[in-house]
Amino acid sequence: MLKTYFARHSTKLNIDDETYKDLWKNNLIAIHYSAGKEDYACSDLESLNPADYSGRAKGVVERFVLLGKDGGYVCAVYRDRPG
């Protein structure tokens, strides 16, 4: 049985309008978690190792690694977007 994950983006995302429109038009989602430091610009990671993250991000990255391995569904809701 495939698991279902839900992502709620209730605050304004820090991405440019063109990227946001492209994601929406193509029914895609983007996932971003920093390494847990205050200075997010300096702590972006491409790592899929949950141990490289802290706090809530660690568990989320762990779940998405399993999702990539086992398959499943991701449902996402964005502020200012219906549906």
PDB file of N, CA and C in Angstrom:
ATOM      1  N   MET A   1       0.842  -1.181   0.000  1.00  0.00           N
ATOM      2  CA  MET A   1       0.000   0.000   0.000  1.00  0.00           C
ATOM      3  C   MET A   1       0.891   1.249   0.000  1.00  0.00           C
ATOM      4  N   LEU A   2       0.639   2.154  -0.918  1.00  0.00           N
ATOM      5  CA  LEU A   2       1.440   3.370  -1.022  1.00  0.00           C
ATOM      6  C   LEU A   2       1.028   4.387   0.041  1.00  0.00           C
ATOM      7  N   LYS A   3       2.006   5.031   0.635  1.00  0.00           N
ATOM      8  CA  LYS A   3       1.744   6.047   1.645  1.00  0.00           C
ATOM      9  C   LYS A   3       1.430   7.376   0.972  1.00  0.00           C
ATOM     10  N   THR A   4       0.707   8.221   1.674  1.00  0.00           N
ATOM     11  CA  THR A   4       0.377   9.555   1.193  1.00  0.00           C
ATOM     12  C   THR A   4       0.970  10.588   2.141  1.00  0.00           C
ATOM     13  N   TYR A   5       1.617  11.598   1.582  1.00  0.00           N
ATOM     14  CA  TYR A   5       2.223  12.677   2.358  1.00  0.00           C
ATOM     15  C   TYR A   5       1.544  13.975   1.982  1.00  0.00           C
ATOM     16  N   PHE A   6       1.444  14.879   2.931  1.00  0.00           N
ATOM     17  CA  PHE A   6       0.779  16.156   2.710  1.00  0.00           C
ATOM     18  C   PHE A   6       1.728  17.292   3.053  1.00  0.00           C
ATOM     19  N   ALA A   7       1.865  18.246   2.136  1.00  0.00           N
ATOM     20  CA  ALA A   7       2.709  19.421   2.358  1.00  0.00           C
ATOM     21  C   ALA A   7       1.822  20.660   2.336  1.00  0.00           C
ATOM     22  N   ARG A   8       1.869  21.432   3.395  1.00  0.00           N
ATOM     23  CA  ARG A   8       1.063  22.659   3.464  1.00  0.00           C
ATOM     24  C   ARG A   8       2.001  23.855   3.506  1.00  0.00           C
ATOM     25  N   HIS A   9       1.866  24.690   2.504  1.00  0.00           N
ATOM     26  CA  HIS A   9       2.672  25.905   2.422  1.00  0.00           C
ATOM     27  C   HIS A   9       1.747  27.091   2.696  1.00  0.00           C
ATOM     28  N   SER A  10       1.677  27.497   3.950  1.00  0.00           N
ATOM     29  CA  SER A  10       0.723  28.529   4.341  1.00  0.00           C
ATOM     30  C   SER A  10       1.331  29.930   4.350  1.00  0.00           C
ATOM     31  N   THR A  11       2.622  30.027   4.133  1.00  0.00           N
ATOM     32  CA  THR A  11       3.265  31.339   4.078  1.00  0.00           C
ATOM     33  C   THR A  11       3.817  31.562   2.678  1.00  0.00           C
ATOM     34  N   LYS A  12       4.150  32.783   2.384  1.00  0.00           N
ATOM     35  CA  LYS A  12       4.680  33.117   1.070  1.00  0.00           C
ATOM     36  C   LYS A  12       6.010  32.390   0.851  1.00  0.00           C
ATOM     37  N   LEU A  13       6.143  31.756  -0.307  1.00  0.00           N
ATOM     38  CA  LEU A  13       7.367  31.045  -0.635  1.00  0.00           C
ATOM     39  C   LEU A  13       8.377  32.020  -1.220  1.00  0.00           C
ATOM     40  N   ASN A  14       9.624  31.813  -0.921  1.00  0.00           N
ATOM     41  CA  ASN A  14      10.683  32.705  -1.386  1.00  0.00           C
ATOM     42  C   ASN A  14      11.253  32.203  -2.720  1.00  0.00           C
ATOM     43  N   ILE A  15      10.368  32.151  -3.738  1.00  0.00           N
ATOM     44  CA  ILE A  15      10.796  31.786  -5.087  1.00  0.00           C
ATOM     45  C   ILE A  15      10.246  32.823  -6.052  1.00  0.00           C
ATOM     46  N   ASP A  16      10.882  32.960  -7.200  1.00  0.00           N
ATOM     47  CA  ASP A  16      10.420  33.966  -8.156  1.00  0.00           C
ATOM     48  C   ASP A  16       9.099  33.533  -8.793  1.00  0.00           C
ATOM     49  N   ASP A  17       8.350  34.505  -9.287  1.00  0.00           N
ATOM     50  CA  ASP A  17       7.014  34.245  -9.840  1.00  0.00           C
ATOM     51  C   ASP A  17       7.050  33.270 -11.012  1.00  0.00           C
ATOM     52  N   GLU A  18       8.066  33.360 -11.856  1.00  0.00           N
ATOM     53  CA  GLU A  18       8.151  32.486 -13.024  1.00  0.00           C
ATOM     54  C   GLU A  18       8.298  31.018 -12.598  1.00  0.00           C
ATOM     55  N   THR A  19       9.123  30.751 -11.626  1.00  0.00           N
ATOM     56  CA  THR A  19       9.293  29.384 -11.122  1.00  0.00           C
ATOM     57  C   THR A  19       7.995  28.888 -10.505  1.00  0.00           C
ATOM     58  N   TYR A  20       7.364  29.739  -9.710  1.00  0.00           N
ATOM     59  CA  TYR A  20       6.101  29.379  -9.070  1.00  0.00           C
ATOM     60  C   TYR A  20       5.047  29.028 -10.122  1.00  0.00           C
ATOM     61  N   LYS A  21       4.926  29.842 -11.163  1.00  0.00           N
ATOM     62  CA  LYS A  21       3.948  29.587 -12.226  1.00  0.00           C
ATOM     63  C   LYS A  21       4.271  28.296 -12.965  1.00  0.00           C
ATOM     64  N   ASP A  22       5.551  28.036 -13.200  1.00  0.00           N
ATOM     65  CA  ASP A  22       5.959  26.819 -13.899  1.00  0.00           C
ATOM     66  C   ASP A  22       5.620  25.572 -13.078  1.00  0.00           C
ATOM     67  N   LEU A  23       5.894  25.628 -11.779  1.00  0.00           N
ATOM     68  CA  LEU A  23       5.543  24.505 -10.909  1.00  0.00           C
ATOM     69  C   LEU A  23       4.039  24.247 -10.950  1.00  0.00           C
ATOM     70  N   TRP A  24       3.270  25.317 -10.817  1.00  0.00           N
ATOM     71  CA  TRP A  24       1.807  25.191 -10.780  1.00  0.00           C
ATOM     72  C   TRP A  24       1.273  24.651 -12.103  1.00  0.00           C
ATOM     73  N   LYS A  25       1.774  25.192 -13.218  1.00  0.00           N
ATOM     74  CA  LYS A  25       1.310  24.799 -14.553  1.00  0.00           C
ATOM     75  C   LYS A  25       1.590  23.329 -14.834  1.00  0.00           C
ATOM     76  N   ASN A  26       2.706  22.822 -14.339  1.00  0.00           N
ATOM     77  CA  ASN A  26       3.107  21.443 -14.614  1.00  0.00           C
ATOM     78  C   ASN A  26       2.762  20.465 -13.495  1.00  0.00           C
ATOM     79  N   ASN A  27       1.948  20.916 -12.528  1.00  0.00           N
ATOM     80  CA  ASN A  27       1.546  20.055 -11.408  1.00  0.00           C
ATOM     81  C   ASN A  27       2.737  19.452 -10.677  1.00  0.00           C
ATOM     82  N   LEU A  28       3.737  20.295 -10.419  1.00  0.00           N
ATOM     83  CA  LEU A  28       4.932  19.868  -9.704  1.00  0.00           C
ATOM     84  C   LEU A  28       4.992  20.537  -8.339  1.00  0.00           C
ATOM     85  N   ILE A  29       5.761  19.951  -7.445  1.00  0.00           N
ATOM     86  CA  ILE A  29       6.039  20.589  -6.166  1.00  0.00           C
ATOM     87  C   ILE A  29       7.547  20.660  -5.997  1.00  0.00           C
ATOM     88  N   ALA A  30       7.988  21.585  -5.192  1.00  0.00           N
ATOM     89  CA  ALA A  30       9.403  21.700  -4.861  1.00  0.00           C
ATOM     90  C   ALA A  30       9.533  21.544  -3.353  1.00  0.00           C
ATOM     91  N   ILE A  31      10.588  20.887  -2.936  1.00  0.00           N
ATOM     92  CA  ILE A  31      10.808  20.657  -1.514  1.00  0.00           C
ATOM     93  C   ILE A  31      12.148  21.261  -1.139  1.00  0.00           C
ATOM     94  N   HIS A  32      12.144  22.075  -0.103  1.00  0.00           N
ATOM     95  CA  HIS A  32      13.380  22.735   0.328  1.00  0.00           C
ATOM     96  C   HIS A  32      13.435  22.751   1.845  1.00  0.00           C
ATOM     97  N   TYR A  33      14.505  22.240   2.381  1.00  0.00           N
ATOM     98  CA  TYR A  33      14.776  22.343   3.816  1.00  0.00           C
ATOM     99  C   TYR A  33      16.230  22.738   3.985  1.00  0.00           C
ATOM    100  N   SER A  34      16.469  23.650   4.885  1.00  0.00           N
ATOM    101  CA  SER A  34      17.847  24.032   5.159  1.00  0.00           C
ATOM    102  C   SER A  34      18.447  23.020   6.142  1.00  0.00           C
ATOM    103  N   ALA A  35      19.701  23.219   6.460  1.00  0.00           N
ATOM    104  CA  ALA A  35      20.382  22.337   7.407  1.00  0.00           C
ATOM    105  C   ALA A  35      19.993  22.654   8.840  1.00  0.00           C
ATOM    106  N   GLY A  36      19.090  23.593   9.035  1.00  0.00           N
ATOM    107  CA  GLY A  36      18.623  23.919  10.371  1.00  0.00           C
ATOM    108  C   GLY A  36      19.296  25.133  10.963  1.00  0.00           C
ATOM    109  N   LYS A  37      20.133  25.816  10.202  1.00  0.00           N
ATOM    110  CA  LYS A  37      20.809  27.005  10.685  1.00  0.00           C
ATOM    111  C   LYS A  37      19.919  28.227  10.448  1.00  0.00           C
ATOM    112  N   GLU A  38      20.180  29.282  11.163  1.00  0.00           N
ATOM    113  CA  GLU A  38      19.396  30.501  11.008  1.00  0.00           C
ATOM    114  C   GLU A  38      19.618  31.161   9.655  1.00  0.00           C
ATOM    115  N   ASP A  39      20.835  31.113   9.152  1.00  0.00           N
ATOM    116  CA  ASP A  39      21.156  31.751   7.885  1.00  0.00           C
ATOM    117  C   ASP A  39      20.881  30.765   6.753  1.00  0.00           C
ATOM    118  N   TYR A  40      19.643  30.736   6.285  1.00  0.00           N
ATOM    119  CA  TYR A  40      19.236  29.751   5.298  1.00  0.00           C
ATOM    120  C   TYR A  40      20.018  29.860   3.993  1.00  0.00           C
ATOM    121  N   ALA A  41      20.426  31.052   3.612  1.00  0.00           N
ATOM    122  CA  ALA A  41      21.159  31.223   2.361  1.00  0.00           C
ATOM    123  C   ALA A  41      22.489  30.480   2.401  1.00  0.00           C
ATOM    124  N   CYS A  42      23.046  30.307   3.582  1.00  0.00           N
ATOM    125  CA  CYS A  42      24.347  29.645   3.702  1.00  0.00           C
ATOM    126  C   CYS A  42      24.210  28.168   4.049  1.00  0.00           C
ATOM    127  N   SER A  43      23.004  27.675   4.212  1.00  0.00           N
ATOM    128  CA  SER A  43      22.874  26.300   4.679  1.00  0.00           C
ATOM    129  C   SER A  43      22.039  25.417   3.753  1.00  0.00           C
ATOM    130  N   ASP A  44      21.840  25.835   2.501  1.00  0.00           N
ATOM    131  CA  ASP A  44      21.121  24.979   1.564  1.00  0.00           C
ATOM    132  C   ASP A  44      21.933  23.719   1.315  1.00  0.00           C
ATOM    133  N   LEU A  45      21.259  22.596   1.344  1.00  0.00           N
ATOM    134  CA  LEU A  45      21.925  21.318   1.123  1.00  0.00           C
ATOM    135  C   LEU A  45      21.262  20.572  -0.025  1.00  0.00           C
ATOM    136  N   GLU A  46      22.021  19.778  -0.722  1.00  0.00           N
ATOM    137  CA  GLU A  46      21.472  18.867  -1.719  1.00  0.00           C
ATOM    138  C   GLU A  46      21.474  17.445  -1.183  1.00  0.00           C
ATOM    139  N   SER A  47      21.877  17.285   0.046  1.00  0.00           N
ATOM    140  CA  SER A  47      22.021  15.975   0.653  1.00  0.00           C
ATOM    141  C   SER A  47      20.672  15.296   0.869  1.00  0.00           C
ATOM    142  N   LEU A  48      20.637  14.005   0.619  1.00  0.00           N
ATOM    143  CA  LEU A  48      19.463  13.192   0.930  1.00  0.00           C
ATOM    144  C   LEU A  48      19.688  12.360   2.184  1.00  0.00           C
ATOM    145  N   ASN A  49      20.743  12.673   2.925  1.00  0.00           N
ATOM    146  CA  ASN A  49      21.044  11.972   4.164  1.00  0.00           C
ATOM    147  C   ASN A  49      20.365  12.711   5.317  1.00  0.00           C
ATOM    148  N   PRO A  50      19.349  12.115   5.944  1.00  0.00           N
ATOM    149  CA  PRO A  50      18.646  12.787   7.037  1.00  0.00           C
ATOM    150  C   PRO A  50      19.565  13.235   8.168  1.00  0.00           C
ATOM    151  N   ALA A  51      20.690  12.548   8.369  1.00  0.00           N
ATOM    152  CA  ALA A  51      21.617  12.910   9.437  1.00  0.00           C
ATOM    153  C   ALA A  51      22.259  14.282   9.216  1.00  0.00           C
ATOM    154  N   ASP A  52      22.195  14.786   7.980  1.00  0.00           N
ATOM    155  CA  ASP A  52      22.759  16.096   7.676  1.00  0.00           C
ATOM    156  C   ASP A  52      21.826  17.237   8.070  1.00  0.00           C
ATOM    157  N   TYR A  53      20.642  16.907   8.544  1.00  0.00           N
ATOM    158  CA  TYR A  53      19.625  17.900   8.901  1.00  0.00           C
ATOM    159  C   TYR A  53      19.338  17.826  10.394  1.00  0.00           C
ATOM    160  N   SER A  54      18.667  18.837  10.892  1.00  0.00           N
ATOM    161  CA  SER A  54      18.299  18.828  12.305  1.00  0.00           C
ATOM    162  C   SER A  54      16.828  19.185  12.460  1.00  0.00           C
ATOM    163  N   GLY A  55      16.332  18.950  13.656  1.00  0.00           N
ATOM    164  CA  GLY A  55      14.947  19.306  13.963  1.00  0.00           C
ATOM    165  C   GLY A  55      13.948  18.618  13.054  1.00  0.00           C
ATOM    166  N   ARG A  56      12.912  19.346  12.734  1.00  0.00           N
ATOM    167  CA  ARG A  56      11.816  18.823  11.923  1.00  0.00           C
ATOM    168  C   ARG A  56      12.279  18.392  10.527  1.00  0.00           C
ATOM    169  N   ALA A  57      13.240  19.122   9.963  1.00  0.00           N
ATOM    170  CA  ALA A  57      13.725  18.818   8.615  1.00  0.00           C
ATOM    171  C   ALA A  57      14.283  17.398   8.524  1.00  0.00           C
ATOM    172  N   LYS A  58      14.924  16.930   9.579  1.00  0.00           N
ATOM    173  CA  LYS A  58      15.517  15.595   9.580  1.00  0.00           C
ATOM    174  C   LYS A  58      14.464  14.520   9.305  1.00  0.00           C
ATOM    175  N   GLY A  59      13.351  14.586  10.009  1.00  0.00           N
ATOM    176  CA  GLY A  59      12.276  13.606   9.820  1.00  0.00           C
ATOM    177  C   GLY A  59      11.601  13.724   8.468  1.00  0.00           C
ATOM    178  N   VAL A  60      11.459  14.952   7.988  1.00  0.00           N
ATOM    179  CA  VAL A  60      10.826  15.168   6.689  1.00  0.00           C
ATOM    180  C   VAL A  60      11.706  14.602   5.572  1.00  0.00           C
ATOM    181  N   VAL A  61      12.997  14.875   5.624  1.00  0.00           N
ATOM    182  CA  VAL A  61      13.905  14.349   4.612  1.00  0.00           C
ATOM    183  C   VAL A  61      13.896  12.816   4.654  1.00  0.00           C
ATOM    184  N   GLU A  62      13.865  12.257   5.835  1.00  0.00           N
ATOM    185  CA  GLU A  62      13.806  10.796   5.984  1.00  0.00           C
ATOM    186  C   GLU A  62      12.564  10.227   5.299  1.00  0.00           C
ATOM    187  N   ARG A  63      11.415  10.874   5.510  1.00  0.00           N
ATOM    188  CA  ARG A  63      10.174  10.394   4.881  1.00  0.00           C
ATOM    189  C   ARG A  63      10.225  10.517   3.354  1.00  0.00           C
ATOM    190  N   PHE A  64      10.811  11.601   2.846  1.00  0.00           N
ATOM    191  CA  PHE A  64      10.881  11.751   1.402  1.00  0.00           C
ATOM    192  C   PHE A  64      11.891  10.795   0.766  1.00  0.00           C
ATOM    193  N   VAL A  65      12.924  10.416   1.472  1.00  0.00           N
ATOM    194  CA  VAL A  65      13.847   9.391   0.970  1.00  0.00           C
ATOM    195  C   VAL A  65      13.083   8.071   0.834  1.00  0.00           C
ATOM    196  N   LEU A  66      12.276   7.734   1.834  1.00  0.00           N
ATOM    197  CA  LEU A  66      11.452   6.515   1.753  1.00  0.00           C
ATOM    198  C   LEU A  66      10.437   6.607   0.620  1.00  0.00           C
ATOM    199  N   LEU A  67       9.864   7.774   0.436  1.00  0.00           N
ATOM    200  CA  LEU A  67       8.912   7.987  -0.649  1.00  0.00           C
ATOM    201  C   LEU A  67       9.580   7.728  -1.998  1.00  0.00           C
ATOM    202  N   GLY A  68      10.797   8.239  -2.167  1.00  0.00           N
ATOM    203  CA  GLY A  68      11.522   8.014  -3.411  1.00  0.00           C
ATOM    204  C   GLY A  68      11.854   6.555  -3.640  1.00  0.00           C
ATOM    205  N   LYS A  69      12.076   5.834  -2.564  1.00  0.00           N
ATOM    206  CA  LYS A  69      12.437   4.416  -2.651  1.00  0.00           C
ATOM    207  C   LYS A  69      11.210   3.529  -2.848  1.00  0.00           C
ATOM    208  N   ASP A  70      10.166   3.779  -2.049  1.00  0.00           N
ATOM    209  CA  ASP A  70       8.999   2.896  -2.027  1.00  0.00           C
ATOM    210  C   ASP A  70       7.832   3.376  -2.889  1.00  0.00           C
ATOM    211  N   GLY A  71       7.864   4.650  -3.310  1.00  0.00           N
ATOM    212  CA  GLY A  71       6.736   5.219  -4.054  1.00  0.00           C
ATOM    213  C   GLY A  71       5.667   5.721  -3.102  1.00  0.00           C
ATOM    214  N   GLY A  72       4.750   6.491  -3.607  1.00  0.00           N
ATOM    215  CA  GLY A  72       3.664   7.028  -2.802  1.00  0.00           C
ATOM    216  C   GLY A  72       3.100   8.277  -3.436  1.00  0.00           C
ATOM    217  N   TYR A  73       2.341   9.015  -2.676  1.00  0.00           N
ATOM    218  CA  TYR A  73       1.677  10.218  -3.163  1.00  0.00           C
ATOM    219  C   TYR A  73       2.075  11.415  -2.309  1.00  0.00           C
ATOM    220  N   VAL A  74       2.172  12.566  -2.950  1.00  0.00           N
ATOM    221  CA  VAL A  74       2.397  13.814  -2.237  1.00  0.00           C
ATOM    222  C   VAL A  74       1.283  14.769  -2.644  1.00  0.00           C
ATOM    223  N   CYS A  75       0.553  15.247  -1.671  1.00  0.00           N
ATOM    224  CA  CYS A  75      -0.481  16.261  -1.897  1.00  0.00           C
ATOM    225  C   CYS A  75       0.043  17.565  -1.322  1.00  0.00           C
ATOM    226  N   ALA A  76      -0.134  18.657  -2.049  1.00  0.00           N
ATOM    227  CA  ALA A  76       0.397  19.941  -1.586  1.00  0.00           C
ATOM    228  C   ALA A  76      -0.659  21.023  -1.714  1.00  0.00           C
ATOM    229  N   VAL A  77      -0.691  21.901  -0.740  1.00  0.00           N
ATOM    230  CA  VAL A  77      -1.571  23.062  -0.745  1.00  0.00           C
ATOM    231  C   VAL A  77      -0.699  24.292  -0.607  1.00  0.00           C
ATOM    232  N   TYR A  78      -0.983  25.293  -1.417  1.00  0.00           N
ATOM    233  CA  TYR A  78      -0.222  26.533  -1.403  1.00  0.00           C
ATOM    234  C   TYR A  78      -1.127  27.700  -1.068  1.00  0.00           C
ATOM    235  N   ARG A  79      -0.635  28.598  -0.232  1.00  0.00           N
ATOM    236  CA  ARG A  79      -1.360  29.808   0.084  1.00  0.00           C
ATOM    237  C   ARG A  79      -1.631  30.569  -1.208  1.00  0.00           C
ATOM    238  N   ASP A  80      -2.784  31.180  -1.296  1.00  0.00           N
ATOM    239  CA  ASP A  80      -3.188  31.987  -2.447  1.00  0.00           C
ATOM    240  C   ASP A  80      -3.440  31.162  -3.712  1.00  0.00           C
ATOM    241  N   ARG A  81      -3.548  29.848  -3.583  1.00  0.00           N
ATOM    242  CA  ARG A  81      -3.867  29.012  -4.740  1.00  0.00           C
ATOM    243  C   ARG A  81      -5.030  28.094  -4.375  1.00  0.00           C
ATOM    244  N   PRO A  82      -6.107  28.141  -5.152  1.00  0.00           N
ATOM    245  CA  PRO A  82      -7.239  27.250  -4.866  1.00  0.00           C
ATOM    246  C   PRO A  82      -6.923  25.817  -5.257  1.00  0.00           C
ATOM    247  N   GLY A  83      -7.618  24.896  -4.652  1.00  0.00           N
ATOM    248  CA  GLY A  83      -7.489  23.484  -5.047  1.00  0.00           C
ATOM    249  C   GLY A  83      -6.360  22.752  -4.381  1.00  0.00           C
TER     250      GLY A  83
END
